[in-house]
Short mmCIF file of C-alpha atoms and ligand atoms in Angstrom, two decimals:
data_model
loop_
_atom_site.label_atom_id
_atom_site.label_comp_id
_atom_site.label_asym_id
_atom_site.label_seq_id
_atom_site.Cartn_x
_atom_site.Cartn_y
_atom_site.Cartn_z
CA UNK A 276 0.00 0.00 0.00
CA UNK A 277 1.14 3.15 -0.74
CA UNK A 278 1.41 6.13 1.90
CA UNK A 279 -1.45 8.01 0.61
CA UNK A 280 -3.25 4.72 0.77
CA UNK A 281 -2.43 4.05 4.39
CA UNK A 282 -3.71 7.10 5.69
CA UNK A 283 -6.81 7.48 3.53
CA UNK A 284 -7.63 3.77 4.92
CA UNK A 285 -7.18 4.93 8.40
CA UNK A 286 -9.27 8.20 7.64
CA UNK A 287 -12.00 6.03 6.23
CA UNK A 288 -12.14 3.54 9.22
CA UNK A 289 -12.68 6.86 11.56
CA UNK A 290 -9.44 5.83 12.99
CA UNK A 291 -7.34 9.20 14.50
CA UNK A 292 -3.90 7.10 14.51
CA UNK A 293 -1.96 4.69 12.50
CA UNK A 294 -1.86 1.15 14.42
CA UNK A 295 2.01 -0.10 14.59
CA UNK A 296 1.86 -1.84 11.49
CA UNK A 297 0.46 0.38 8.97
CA UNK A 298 2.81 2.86 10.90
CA UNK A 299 5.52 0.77 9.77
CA UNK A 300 4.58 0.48 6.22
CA UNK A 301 4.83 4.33 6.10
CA UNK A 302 7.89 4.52 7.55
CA UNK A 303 9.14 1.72 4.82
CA UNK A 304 7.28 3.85 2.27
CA UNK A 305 10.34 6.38 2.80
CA UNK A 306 13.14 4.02 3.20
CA UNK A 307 12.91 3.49 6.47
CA UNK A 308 14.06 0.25 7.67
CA UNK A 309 11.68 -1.99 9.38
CA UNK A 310 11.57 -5.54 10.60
CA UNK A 311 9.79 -8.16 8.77
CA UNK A 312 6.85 -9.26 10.22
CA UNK A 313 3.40 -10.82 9.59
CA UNK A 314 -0.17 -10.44 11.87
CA UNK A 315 -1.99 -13.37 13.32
CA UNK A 316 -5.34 -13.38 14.91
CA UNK A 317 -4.78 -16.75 16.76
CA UNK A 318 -2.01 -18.65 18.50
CA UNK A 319 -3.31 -21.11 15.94
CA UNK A 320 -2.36 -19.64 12.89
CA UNK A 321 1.48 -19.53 14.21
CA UNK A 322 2.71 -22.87 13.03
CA UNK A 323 1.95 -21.73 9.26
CA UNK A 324 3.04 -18.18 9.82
CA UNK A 325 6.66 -19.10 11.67
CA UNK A 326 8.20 -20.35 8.81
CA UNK A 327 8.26 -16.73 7.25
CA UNK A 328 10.59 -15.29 9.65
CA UNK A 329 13.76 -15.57 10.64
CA UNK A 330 14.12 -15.86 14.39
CA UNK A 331 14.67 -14.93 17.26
CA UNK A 332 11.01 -12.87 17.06
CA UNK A 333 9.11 -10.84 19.16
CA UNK A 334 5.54 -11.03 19.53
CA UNK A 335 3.82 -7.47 20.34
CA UNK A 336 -0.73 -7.34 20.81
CA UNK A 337 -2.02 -5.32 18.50
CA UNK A 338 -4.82 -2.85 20.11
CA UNK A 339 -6.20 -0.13 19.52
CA UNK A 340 -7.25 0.11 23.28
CA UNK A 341 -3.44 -0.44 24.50
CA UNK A 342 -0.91 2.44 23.24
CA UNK A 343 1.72 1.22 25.94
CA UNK A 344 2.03 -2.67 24.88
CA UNK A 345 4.97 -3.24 27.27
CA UNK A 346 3.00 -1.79 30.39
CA UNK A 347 0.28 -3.82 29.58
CA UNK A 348 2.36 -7.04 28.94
CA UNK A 349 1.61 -6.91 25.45
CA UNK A 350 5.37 -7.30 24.19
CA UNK A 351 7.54 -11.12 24.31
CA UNK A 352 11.09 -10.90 22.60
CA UNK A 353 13.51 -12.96 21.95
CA UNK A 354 11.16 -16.12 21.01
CA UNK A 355 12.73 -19.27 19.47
CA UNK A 356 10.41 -21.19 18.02
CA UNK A 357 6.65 -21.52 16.85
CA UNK A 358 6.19 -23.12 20.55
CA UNK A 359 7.63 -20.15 22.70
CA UNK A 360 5.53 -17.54 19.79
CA UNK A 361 2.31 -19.72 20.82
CA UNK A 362 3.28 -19.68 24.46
CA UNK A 363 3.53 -15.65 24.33
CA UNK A 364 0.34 -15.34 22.18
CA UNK A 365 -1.53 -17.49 24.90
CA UNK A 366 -0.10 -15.79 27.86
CA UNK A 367 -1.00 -12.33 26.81
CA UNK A 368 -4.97 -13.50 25.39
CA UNK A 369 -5.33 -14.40 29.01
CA UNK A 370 -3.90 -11.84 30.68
CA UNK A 371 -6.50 -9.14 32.67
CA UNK A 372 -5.74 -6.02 30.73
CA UNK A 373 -5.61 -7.39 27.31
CA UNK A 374 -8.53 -9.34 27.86
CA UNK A 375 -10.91 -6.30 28.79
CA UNK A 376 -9.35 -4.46 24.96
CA UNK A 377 -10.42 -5.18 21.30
CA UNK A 378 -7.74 -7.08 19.95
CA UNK A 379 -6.96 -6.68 16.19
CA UNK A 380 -4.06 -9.43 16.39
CA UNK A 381 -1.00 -10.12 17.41
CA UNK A 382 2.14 -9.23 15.31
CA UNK A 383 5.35 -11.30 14.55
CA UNK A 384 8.78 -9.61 13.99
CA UNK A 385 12.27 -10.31 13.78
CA UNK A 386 14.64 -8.79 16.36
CA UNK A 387 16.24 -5.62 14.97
CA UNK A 388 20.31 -6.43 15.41
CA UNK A 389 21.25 -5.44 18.77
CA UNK A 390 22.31 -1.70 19.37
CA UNK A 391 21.49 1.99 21.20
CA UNK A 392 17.46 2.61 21.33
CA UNK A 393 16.92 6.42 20.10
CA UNK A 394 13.80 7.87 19.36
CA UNK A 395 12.61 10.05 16.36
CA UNK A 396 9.48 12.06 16.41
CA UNK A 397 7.40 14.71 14.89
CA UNK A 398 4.58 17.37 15.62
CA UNK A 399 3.21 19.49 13.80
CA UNK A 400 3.07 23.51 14.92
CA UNK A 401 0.95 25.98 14.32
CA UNK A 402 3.04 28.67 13.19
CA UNK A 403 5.99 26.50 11.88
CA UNK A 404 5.04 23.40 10.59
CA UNK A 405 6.31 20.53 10.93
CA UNK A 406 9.06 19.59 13.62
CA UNK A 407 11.58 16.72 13.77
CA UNK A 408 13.09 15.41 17.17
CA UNK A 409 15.66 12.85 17.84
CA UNK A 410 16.69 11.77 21.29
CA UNK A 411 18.10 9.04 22.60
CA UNK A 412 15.74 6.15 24.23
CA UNK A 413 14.65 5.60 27.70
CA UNK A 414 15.65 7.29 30.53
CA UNK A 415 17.46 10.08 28.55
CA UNK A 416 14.15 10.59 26.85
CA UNK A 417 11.69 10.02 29.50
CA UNK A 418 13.34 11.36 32.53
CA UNK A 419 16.15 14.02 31.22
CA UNK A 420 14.35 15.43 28.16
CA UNK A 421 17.52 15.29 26.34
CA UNK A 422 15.75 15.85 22.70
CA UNK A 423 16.50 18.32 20.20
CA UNK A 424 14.19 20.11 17.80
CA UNK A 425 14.26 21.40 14.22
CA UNK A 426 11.43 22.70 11.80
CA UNK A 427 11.46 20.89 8.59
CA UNK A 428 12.37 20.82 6.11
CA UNK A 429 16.10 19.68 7.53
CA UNK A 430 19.24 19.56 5.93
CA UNK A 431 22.28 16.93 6.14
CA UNK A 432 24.11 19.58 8.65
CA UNK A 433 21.02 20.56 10.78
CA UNK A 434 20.56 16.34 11.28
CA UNK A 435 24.20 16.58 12.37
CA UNK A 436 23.77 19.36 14.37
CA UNK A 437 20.52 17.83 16.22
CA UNK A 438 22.58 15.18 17.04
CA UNK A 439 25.74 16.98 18.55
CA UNK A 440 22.91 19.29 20.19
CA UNK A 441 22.07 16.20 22.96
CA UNK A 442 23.68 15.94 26.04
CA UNK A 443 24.08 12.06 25.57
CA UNK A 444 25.63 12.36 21.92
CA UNK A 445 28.65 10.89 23.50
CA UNK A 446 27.03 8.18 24.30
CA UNK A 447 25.34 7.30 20.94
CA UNK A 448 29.34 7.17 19.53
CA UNK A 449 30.44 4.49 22.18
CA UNK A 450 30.96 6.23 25.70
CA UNK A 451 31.64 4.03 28.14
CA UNK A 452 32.12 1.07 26.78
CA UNK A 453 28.77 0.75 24.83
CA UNK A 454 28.30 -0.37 21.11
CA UNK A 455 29.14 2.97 18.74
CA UNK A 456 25.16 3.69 17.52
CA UNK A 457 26.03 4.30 13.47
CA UNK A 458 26.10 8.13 12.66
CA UNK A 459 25.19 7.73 9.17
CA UNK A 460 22.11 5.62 9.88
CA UNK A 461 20.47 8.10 12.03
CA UNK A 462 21.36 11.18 9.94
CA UNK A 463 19.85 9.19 7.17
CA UNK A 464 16.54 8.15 8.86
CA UNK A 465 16.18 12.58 10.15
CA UNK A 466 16.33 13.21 6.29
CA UNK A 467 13.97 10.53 5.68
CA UNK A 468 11.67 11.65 8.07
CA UNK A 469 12.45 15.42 8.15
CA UNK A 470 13.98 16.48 5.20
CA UNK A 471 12.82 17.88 2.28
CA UNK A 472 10.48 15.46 0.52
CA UNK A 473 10.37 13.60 3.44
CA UNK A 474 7.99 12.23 5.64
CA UNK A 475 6.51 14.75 7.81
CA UNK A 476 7.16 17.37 5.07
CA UNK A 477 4.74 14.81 2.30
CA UNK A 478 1.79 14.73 5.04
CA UNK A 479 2.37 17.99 6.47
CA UNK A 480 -2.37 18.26 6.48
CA UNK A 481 -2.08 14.94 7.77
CA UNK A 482 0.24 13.85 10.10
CA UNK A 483 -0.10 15.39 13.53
CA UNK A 484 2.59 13.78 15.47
CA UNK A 485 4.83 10.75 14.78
CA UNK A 486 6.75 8.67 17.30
CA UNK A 487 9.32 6.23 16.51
CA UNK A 488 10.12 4.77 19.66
CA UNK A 489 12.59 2.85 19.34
CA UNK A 490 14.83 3.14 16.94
CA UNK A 491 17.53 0.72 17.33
CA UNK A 492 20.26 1.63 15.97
CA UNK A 493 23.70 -0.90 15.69
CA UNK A 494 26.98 0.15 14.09
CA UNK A 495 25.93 -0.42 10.73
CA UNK A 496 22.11 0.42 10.46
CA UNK A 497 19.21 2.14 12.19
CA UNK A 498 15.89 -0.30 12.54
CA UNK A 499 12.32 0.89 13.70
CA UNK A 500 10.77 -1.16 15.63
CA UNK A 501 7.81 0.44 17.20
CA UNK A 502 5.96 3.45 15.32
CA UNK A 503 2.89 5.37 16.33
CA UNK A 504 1.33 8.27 14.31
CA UNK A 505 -1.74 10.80 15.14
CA UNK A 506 -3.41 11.75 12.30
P1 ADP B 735 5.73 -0.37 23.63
O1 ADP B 735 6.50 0.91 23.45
O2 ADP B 735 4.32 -0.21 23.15
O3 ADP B 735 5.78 -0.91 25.00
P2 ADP B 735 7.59 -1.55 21.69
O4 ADP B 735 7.10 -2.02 20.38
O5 ADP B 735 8.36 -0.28 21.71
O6 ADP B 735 6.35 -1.51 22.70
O7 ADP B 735 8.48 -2.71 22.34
C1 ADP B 735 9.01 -2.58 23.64
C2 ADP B 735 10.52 -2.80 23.63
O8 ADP B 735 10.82 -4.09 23.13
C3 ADP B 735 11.26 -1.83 22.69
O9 ADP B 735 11.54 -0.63 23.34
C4 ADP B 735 12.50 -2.63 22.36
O10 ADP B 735 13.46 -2.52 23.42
C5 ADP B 735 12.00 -4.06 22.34
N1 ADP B 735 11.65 -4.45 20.96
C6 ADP B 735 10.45 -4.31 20.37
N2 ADP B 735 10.47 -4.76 19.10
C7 ADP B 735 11.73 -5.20 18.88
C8 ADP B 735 12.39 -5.76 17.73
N3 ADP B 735 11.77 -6.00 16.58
N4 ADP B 735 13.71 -6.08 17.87
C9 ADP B 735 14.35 -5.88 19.03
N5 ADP B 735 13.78 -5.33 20.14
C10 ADP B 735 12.49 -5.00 20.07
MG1 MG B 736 7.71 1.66 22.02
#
């Protein structure tokens, strides 16, 4: 489906937000790398599905009732085989919170290759358009803020510059001891989501805020592996 095609779909379902995997097929739309994955409703359609992949896989509910999949135990990773998929699937169908939402599925994916979690987003302002962010994941995002803004579109040096611009871009080259987080993969994935022709610049009427959280990125390449987008 095409990117015009995923939104309109959404738009014509009522829906206000992209579910994870549509928001992944836009993201792949503009060269975004995603993980491979398929949907199944039942643990019972795993056996055929399994095959497809190549594991280790991760097995994440799809919801439209549950926007934090992790919090609501909605997320298995690192999963062998069809059995330990199955397992996962059964686990989470009988678990409280996820029985008491509307479940659309469940969705299979291969692991992204290991590496530093950042996060890329987008809102929309009033006066100035569309913004890009990048920060890097968890705590730096959620606790210290350490983000930094520009309006689109971006250039090559302003996606340098965001990145020099946080307080943990040490970190992201292989600080203490961690696994460098490729430079050229995340200056890539800004232009592909901020630059000019990009992304957020393409659905400017559309998109009101996108969240690509995480982003793992290893020493050769940048993966997204959870997206979420208000239209
Ligand atoms: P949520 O944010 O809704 O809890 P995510 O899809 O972000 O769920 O998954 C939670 C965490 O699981 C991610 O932050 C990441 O650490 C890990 N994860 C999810 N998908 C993958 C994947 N395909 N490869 C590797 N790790 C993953
Ligand atoms: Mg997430």
């Amino acid at each position: 489906m095409s990117a015009n095609e995923l939104i309109s779909k959404a738009r014509a379902q009522q829906r206000t937000s992209l579910d994870e995997q549509a928001g992944k097929s836009l993201l792949a739309a503009y060269g975004i790398t995603v993980p491979q994955s398929l949907t199944v409703k039942t643990a019972g359609e795993v056996d055929a599905a399994f095959g497809k992949l190549k594991p280790p896989v991760v097995v994440k509910i799809m919801s439209p009732d549950i926007l934090h999949k992790s919090d609501a135990g909605g997320v298995k990773v690192g999963l062998k085989s069809a059995a330990e998929v199955k397992d996962a699937i059964n686990t989470m169908a009988a678990s409280k919170q996820i029985k008491a939402a509307r479940i659309d599925g469940y969705l299979i994916e291969e692991m992204a290759p290991a590496g530093q979690e950042i996060v890329i987003g987008g809102l929309r302002d009033p006066y100035f358009g569309p913004l890009v962010m990048v920060g890097l994941g968890g705590i730096f995002v959620e606790v210290l803020r350490d983000v930094s803004f520009r309006i689109c579109p971006i250039t090559r040096i302003d996606a340098e510059e965001m990145i020099d611009d946080l307080k943990g871009a040490a970190i992201l080259a292989g600080a203490r001891g961690r696994q460098p987080a490729s430079r050229a993969a995340i200056v890539d994935a800004l232009l592909k989501v901020g630059g000019e022709g990009g992304l957020l610049m393409t659905h400017a009427e559309e998109i009101k805020e996108a969240d690509i959280n995480p982003m793992i990125v290893s020493e050769t390449a940048a993966v997204a592996v959870d997206a979420r987008f208000i239209l």
